[in-house]
Coordinates of C-alpha atoms in Angstrom, one line a residue:
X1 CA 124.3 206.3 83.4
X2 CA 121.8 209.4 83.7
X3 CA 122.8 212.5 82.5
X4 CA 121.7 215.9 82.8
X5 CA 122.3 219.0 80.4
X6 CA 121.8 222.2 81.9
X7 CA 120.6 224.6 79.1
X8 CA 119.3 223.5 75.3
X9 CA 121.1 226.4 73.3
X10 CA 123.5 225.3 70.7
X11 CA 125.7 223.8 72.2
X12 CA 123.6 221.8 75.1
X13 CA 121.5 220.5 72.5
X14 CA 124.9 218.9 70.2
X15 CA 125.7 217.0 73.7
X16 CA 122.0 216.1 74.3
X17 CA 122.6 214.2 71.2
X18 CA 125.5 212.9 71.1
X19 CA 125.1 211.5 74.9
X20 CA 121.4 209.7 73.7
X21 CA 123.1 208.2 70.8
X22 CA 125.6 206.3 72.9
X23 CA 122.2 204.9 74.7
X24 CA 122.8 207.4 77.9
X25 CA 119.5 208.4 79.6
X26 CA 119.9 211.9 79.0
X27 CA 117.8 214.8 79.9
X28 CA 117.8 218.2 79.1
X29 CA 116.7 221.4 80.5
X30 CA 115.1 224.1 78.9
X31 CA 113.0 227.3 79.6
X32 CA 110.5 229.6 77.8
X33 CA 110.4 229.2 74.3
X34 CA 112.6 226.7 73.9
X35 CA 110.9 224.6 76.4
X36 CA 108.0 224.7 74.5
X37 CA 109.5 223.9 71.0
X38 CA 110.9 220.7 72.6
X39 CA 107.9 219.7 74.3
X40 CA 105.8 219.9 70.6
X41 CA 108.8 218.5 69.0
X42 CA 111.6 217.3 70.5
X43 CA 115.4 217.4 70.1
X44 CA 115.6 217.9 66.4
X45 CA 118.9 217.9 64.7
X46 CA 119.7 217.4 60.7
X47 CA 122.3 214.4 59.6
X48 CA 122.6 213.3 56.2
X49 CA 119.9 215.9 54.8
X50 CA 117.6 214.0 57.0
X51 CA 115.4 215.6 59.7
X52 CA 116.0 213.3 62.7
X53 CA 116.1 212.7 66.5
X54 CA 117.7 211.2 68.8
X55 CA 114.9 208.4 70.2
X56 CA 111.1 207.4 68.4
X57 CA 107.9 207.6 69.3
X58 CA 106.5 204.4 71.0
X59 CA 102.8 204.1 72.4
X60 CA 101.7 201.8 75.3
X61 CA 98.3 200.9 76.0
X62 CA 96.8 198.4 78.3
X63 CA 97.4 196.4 81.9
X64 CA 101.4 196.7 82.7
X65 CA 101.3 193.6 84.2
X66 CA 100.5 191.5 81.4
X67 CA 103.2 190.0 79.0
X68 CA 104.9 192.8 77.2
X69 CA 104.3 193.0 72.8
X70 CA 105.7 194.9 70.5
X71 CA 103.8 195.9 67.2
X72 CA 105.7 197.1 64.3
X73 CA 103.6 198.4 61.1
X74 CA 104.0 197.9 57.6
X75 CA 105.9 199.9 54.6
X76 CA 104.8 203.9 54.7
X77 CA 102.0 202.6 57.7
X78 CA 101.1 204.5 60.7
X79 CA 101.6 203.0 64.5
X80 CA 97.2 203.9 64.5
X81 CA 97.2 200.5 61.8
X82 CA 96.8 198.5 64.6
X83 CA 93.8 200.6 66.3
X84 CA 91.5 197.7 65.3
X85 CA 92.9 195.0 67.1
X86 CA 93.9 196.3 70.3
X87 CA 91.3 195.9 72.5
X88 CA 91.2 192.3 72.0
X89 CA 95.0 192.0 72.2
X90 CA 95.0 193.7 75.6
X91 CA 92.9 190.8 76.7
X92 CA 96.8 188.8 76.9
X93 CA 99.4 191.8 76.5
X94 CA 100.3 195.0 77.2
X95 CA 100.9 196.5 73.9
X96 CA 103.6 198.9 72.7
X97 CA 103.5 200.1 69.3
X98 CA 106.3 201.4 67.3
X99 CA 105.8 204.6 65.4
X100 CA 108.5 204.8 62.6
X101 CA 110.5 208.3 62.4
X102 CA 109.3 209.4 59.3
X103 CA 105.5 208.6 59.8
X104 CA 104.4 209.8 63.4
X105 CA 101.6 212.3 62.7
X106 CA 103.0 214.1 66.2
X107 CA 106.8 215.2 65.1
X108 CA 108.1 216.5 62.3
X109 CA 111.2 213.7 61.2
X110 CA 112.4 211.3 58.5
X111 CA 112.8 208.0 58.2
X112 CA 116.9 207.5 57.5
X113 CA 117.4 203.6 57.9
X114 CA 116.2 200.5 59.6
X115 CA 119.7 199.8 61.3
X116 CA 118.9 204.0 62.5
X117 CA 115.4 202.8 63.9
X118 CA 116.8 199.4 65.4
X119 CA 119.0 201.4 67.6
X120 CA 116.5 203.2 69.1
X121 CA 114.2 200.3 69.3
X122 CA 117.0 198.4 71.2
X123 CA 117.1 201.3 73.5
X124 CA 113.9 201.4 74.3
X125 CA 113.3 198.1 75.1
X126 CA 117.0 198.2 77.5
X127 CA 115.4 201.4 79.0
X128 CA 112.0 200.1 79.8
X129 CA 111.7 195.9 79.9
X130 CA 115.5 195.4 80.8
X131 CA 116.3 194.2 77.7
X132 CA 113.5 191.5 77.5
X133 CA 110.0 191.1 75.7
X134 CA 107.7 188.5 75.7
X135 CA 106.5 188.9 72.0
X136 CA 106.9 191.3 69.3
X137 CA 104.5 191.4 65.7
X138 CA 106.0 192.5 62.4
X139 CA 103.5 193.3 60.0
X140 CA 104.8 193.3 56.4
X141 CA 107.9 195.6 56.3
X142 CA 107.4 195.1 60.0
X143 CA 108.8 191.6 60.0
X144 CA 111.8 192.4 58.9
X145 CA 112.3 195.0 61.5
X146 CA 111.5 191.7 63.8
X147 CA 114.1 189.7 62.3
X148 CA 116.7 191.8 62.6
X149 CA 116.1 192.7 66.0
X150 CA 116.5 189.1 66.7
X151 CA 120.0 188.3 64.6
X152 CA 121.7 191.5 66.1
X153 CA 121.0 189.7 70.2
X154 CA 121.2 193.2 71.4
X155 CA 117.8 192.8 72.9
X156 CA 115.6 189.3 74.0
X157 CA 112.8 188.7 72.1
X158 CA 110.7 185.0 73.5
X159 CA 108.6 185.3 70.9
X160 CA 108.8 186.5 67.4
X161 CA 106.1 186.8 64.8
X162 CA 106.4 187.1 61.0
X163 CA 103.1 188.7 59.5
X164 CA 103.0 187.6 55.7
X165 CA 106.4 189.6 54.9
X166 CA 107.9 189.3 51.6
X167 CA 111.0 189.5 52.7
X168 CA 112.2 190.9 49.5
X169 CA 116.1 192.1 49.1
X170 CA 117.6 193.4 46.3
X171 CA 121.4 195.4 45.4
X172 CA 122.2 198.8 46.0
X173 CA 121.5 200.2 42.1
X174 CA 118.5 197.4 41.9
X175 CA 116.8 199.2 45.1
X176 CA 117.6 202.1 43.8
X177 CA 115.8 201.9 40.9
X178 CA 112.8 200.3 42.3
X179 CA 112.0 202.9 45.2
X180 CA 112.6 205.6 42.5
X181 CA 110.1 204.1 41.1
X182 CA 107.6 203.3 43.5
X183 CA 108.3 206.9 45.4
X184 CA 106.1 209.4 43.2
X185 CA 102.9 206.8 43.3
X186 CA 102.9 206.3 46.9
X187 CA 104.1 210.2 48.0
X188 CA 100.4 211.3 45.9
X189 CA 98.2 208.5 47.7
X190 CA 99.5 209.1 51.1
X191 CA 99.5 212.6 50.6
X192 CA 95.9 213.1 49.5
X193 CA 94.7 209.9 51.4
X194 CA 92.6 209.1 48.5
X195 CA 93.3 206.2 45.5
X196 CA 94.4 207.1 41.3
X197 CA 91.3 207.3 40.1
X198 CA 91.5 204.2 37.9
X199 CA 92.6 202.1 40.9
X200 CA 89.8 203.6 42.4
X201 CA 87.0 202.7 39.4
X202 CA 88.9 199.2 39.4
X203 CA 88.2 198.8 43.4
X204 CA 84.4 200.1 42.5
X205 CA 83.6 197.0 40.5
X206 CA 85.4 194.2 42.6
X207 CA 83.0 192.2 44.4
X208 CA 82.2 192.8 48.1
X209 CA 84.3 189.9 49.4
X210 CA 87.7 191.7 47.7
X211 CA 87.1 195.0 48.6
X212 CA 86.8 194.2 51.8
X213 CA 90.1 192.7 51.7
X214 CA 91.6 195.4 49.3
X215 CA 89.8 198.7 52.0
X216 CA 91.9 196.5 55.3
X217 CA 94.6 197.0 53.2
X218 CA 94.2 200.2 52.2
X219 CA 93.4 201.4 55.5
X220 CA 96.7 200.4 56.6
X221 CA 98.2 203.5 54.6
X222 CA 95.6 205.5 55.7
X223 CA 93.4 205.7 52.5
X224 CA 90.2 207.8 52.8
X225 CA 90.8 209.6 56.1
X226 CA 92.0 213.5 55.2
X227 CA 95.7 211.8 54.5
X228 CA 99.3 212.5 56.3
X229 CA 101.0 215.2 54.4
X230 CA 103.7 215.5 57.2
X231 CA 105.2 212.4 55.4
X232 CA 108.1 213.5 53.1
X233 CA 109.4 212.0 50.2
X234 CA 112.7 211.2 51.0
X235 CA 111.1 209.4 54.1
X236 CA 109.1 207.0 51.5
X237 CA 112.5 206.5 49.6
X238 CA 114.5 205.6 52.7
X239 CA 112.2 203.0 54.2
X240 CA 111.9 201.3 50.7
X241 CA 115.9 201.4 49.9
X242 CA 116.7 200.6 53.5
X243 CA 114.3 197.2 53.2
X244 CA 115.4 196.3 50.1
X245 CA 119.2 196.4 51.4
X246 CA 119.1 195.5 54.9
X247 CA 119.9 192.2 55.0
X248 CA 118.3 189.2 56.7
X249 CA 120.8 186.4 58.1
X250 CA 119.9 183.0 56.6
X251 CA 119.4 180.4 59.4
X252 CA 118.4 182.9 62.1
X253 CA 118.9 180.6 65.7
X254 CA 118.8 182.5 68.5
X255 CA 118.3 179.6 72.1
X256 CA 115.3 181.0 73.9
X257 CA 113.7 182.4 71.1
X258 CA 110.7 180.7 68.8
X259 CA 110.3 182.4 65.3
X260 CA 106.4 181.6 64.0
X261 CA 105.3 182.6 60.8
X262 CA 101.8 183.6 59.6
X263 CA 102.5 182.4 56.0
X264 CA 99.4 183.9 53.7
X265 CA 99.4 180.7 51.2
X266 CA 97.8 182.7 48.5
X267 CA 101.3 184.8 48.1
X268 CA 103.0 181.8 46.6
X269 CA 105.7 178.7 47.7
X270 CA 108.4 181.4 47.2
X271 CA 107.6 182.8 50.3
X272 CA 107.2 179.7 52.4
X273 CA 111.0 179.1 50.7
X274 CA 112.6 182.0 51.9
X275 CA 111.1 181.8 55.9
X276 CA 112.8 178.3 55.5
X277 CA 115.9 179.9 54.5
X278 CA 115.9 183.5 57.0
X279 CA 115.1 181.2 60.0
X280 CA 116.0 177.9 61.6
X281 CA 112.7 175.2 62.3
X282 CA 110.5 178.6 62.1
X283 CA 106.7 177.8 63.4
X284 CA 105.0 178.2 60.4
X285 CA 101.2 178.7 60.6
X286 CA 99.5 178.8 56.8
X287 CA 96.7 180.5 56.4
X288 CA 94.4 180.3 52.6
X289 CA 95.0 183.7 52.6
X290 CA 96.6 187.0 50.9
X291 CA 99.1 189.4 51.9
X292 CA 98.2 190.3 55.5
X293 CA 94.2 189.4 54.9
X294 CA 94.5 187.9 58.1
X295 CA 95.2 190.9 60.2
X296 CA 93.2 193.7 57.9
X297 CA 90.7 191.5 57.7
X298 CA 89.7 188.8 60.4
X299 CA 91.0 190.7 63.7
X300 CA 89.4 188.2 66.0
X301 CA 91.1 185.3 64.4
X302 CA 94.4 187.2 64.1
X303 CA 94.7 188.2 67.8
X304 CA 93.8 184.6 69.0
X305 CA 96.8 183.2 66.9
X306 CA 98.9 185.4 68.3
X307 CA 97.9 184.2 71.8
X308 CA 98.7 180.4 70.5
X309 CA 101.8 181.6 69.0
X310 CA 103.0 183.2 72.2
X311 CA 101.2 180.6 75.0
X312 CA 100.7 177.4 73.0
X313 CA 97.7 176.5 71.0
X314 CA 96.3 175.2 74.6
X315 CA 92.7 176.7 75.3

């Protein structure tokens, strides 16, 4: 159903929400200055002291008439994370890449939960690709957002691939704790885009094989270019709680869909473990790697498993 709010006062703009949460296409009309705050913006509205809106940013880039991928970034990562590998990519898919509420340089929001962000992930893909994508890449945090899109079967996903996600879970008071934790370190870095400075003299004297590894990394968060101040700290805090108690179905079976795993061998057998647990006869591909070296680090060799993954290893 397509619906249409004439005027974006008050009281339009309540129903302009509430109809776009129930996954209506809605549109809204709006004049002068308030045409122009929801052009910059969009349809902003406050729920649980978080800033929020109603659908997510999403950016598409390449041939339309190739197979359809989604790319989902990492913990506190922008959707630009994946600027380095899409030109190859585009050589087999037309590329859409998720940009998290919370972290899109281009609105002002906050990240509230990953069931918040699957929602409008599922609508997007309803609204756009009936329902139905050839492929979609989580990288890190990003693999989880995969895996749950696939146990919730509110969307068809042919092909779904694991970066080197940890897959971590913990309780409520356990997460908690930890995000409390991490929240202060991570809000400074992203904020100033720059490294502690002891991290930074430690990074200095690695040798030129690991900081090339550790600078793929970092460039990820956006290290060393000007930094995203936009990001807030309770967006940090709710994308770390929200991973570590979103939970992951063990023995994830979904007929039509083929799970594959890059598994970075260097992170442990733990790992391996749990994608043996989360998913039933996944397609794990090891790699003599670390966390997500393969895709900071070795683009090339990254997009052209991605191809196998989603074509067969066939030349």
């Amino acid at each position: 159903m397509r619906i249409l709010i004439y005027g974006a006062g008050v009281i339009g703009s309540l129903y302009a929400v509430l109809f776009a949460e129930t996954v209506y296409d809605t549109s809204i009309y709006a004049r002068g200055k308030r045409l122009e705050f929801l052009k910059k913006n969009g349809l902003l509205y406050k729920k649980n002291q978080n800033i929020r809106r109603p659908d997510m940013k999403f950016y598409e880039s390449g041939d339309s008439s190739k197979p359809v991928i989604f790319l989902f970034p990492g913990t506190c990562c922008l959707y630009s994370s994946f600027d380095h590998i899409l030109d190859r990519l585009h050589s087999y898919f037309y590329t859409v890449t998720v940009s998290y509420d919370g972290f899109d340089p281009n609105e002002k929001t906050e990240f509230y939960s990953m069931e918040d962000e699957c929602e409008k992930i599922e609508q997007e893909i309803k609204k756009k690709y009936d329902g139905r994508i050839k492929a979609a890449y989580g990288c890190s945090l990003g693999g989880s957002f995969v895996s749950l899109l696939i146990q919730r079967k509110r969307i068809h996903i042919d092909h779904g691939i694991i970066g080197s996600s940890d897959m971590d879970e913990a309780g409520r008071l356990v997460a908690k704790i930890k995000s409390s934790m991490v929240v202060p370190f991570m809000y400074k870095m992203i904020h100033t885009g720059a490294l502690p400075k002891f991290m930074q003299k430690k990074l200095n004297k690695t040798d030129e094989v690991k900081k090339e590894l550790y600078n793929g990394f970092l460039n990820m968060f956006g290290i060393g270019k000007g930094g995203n101040p936009w990001i807030t700290k309770q967006s940090i805090y709710n994308q770390f709680y929200s991973d570590l108690v979103t939970k992951v179905q063990h023995g994830i079976d979904v007929p039509g869909t083929t799970i594959h795993v890059f598994y970075a061998t260097k992170m442990g057998k733990k790992y391996e473990k749990r994608y043996w647990t989360y998913f039933k006869n996944p397609d794990i591909r090891r790699h003599n790697m670390q966390h997500e070296e393969l895709f900071c680090c070795h683009s090339a060799e990254w997009v052209e498993e991605v191809r196998k993954a989603v074509e067969g290893d066939r030349q």
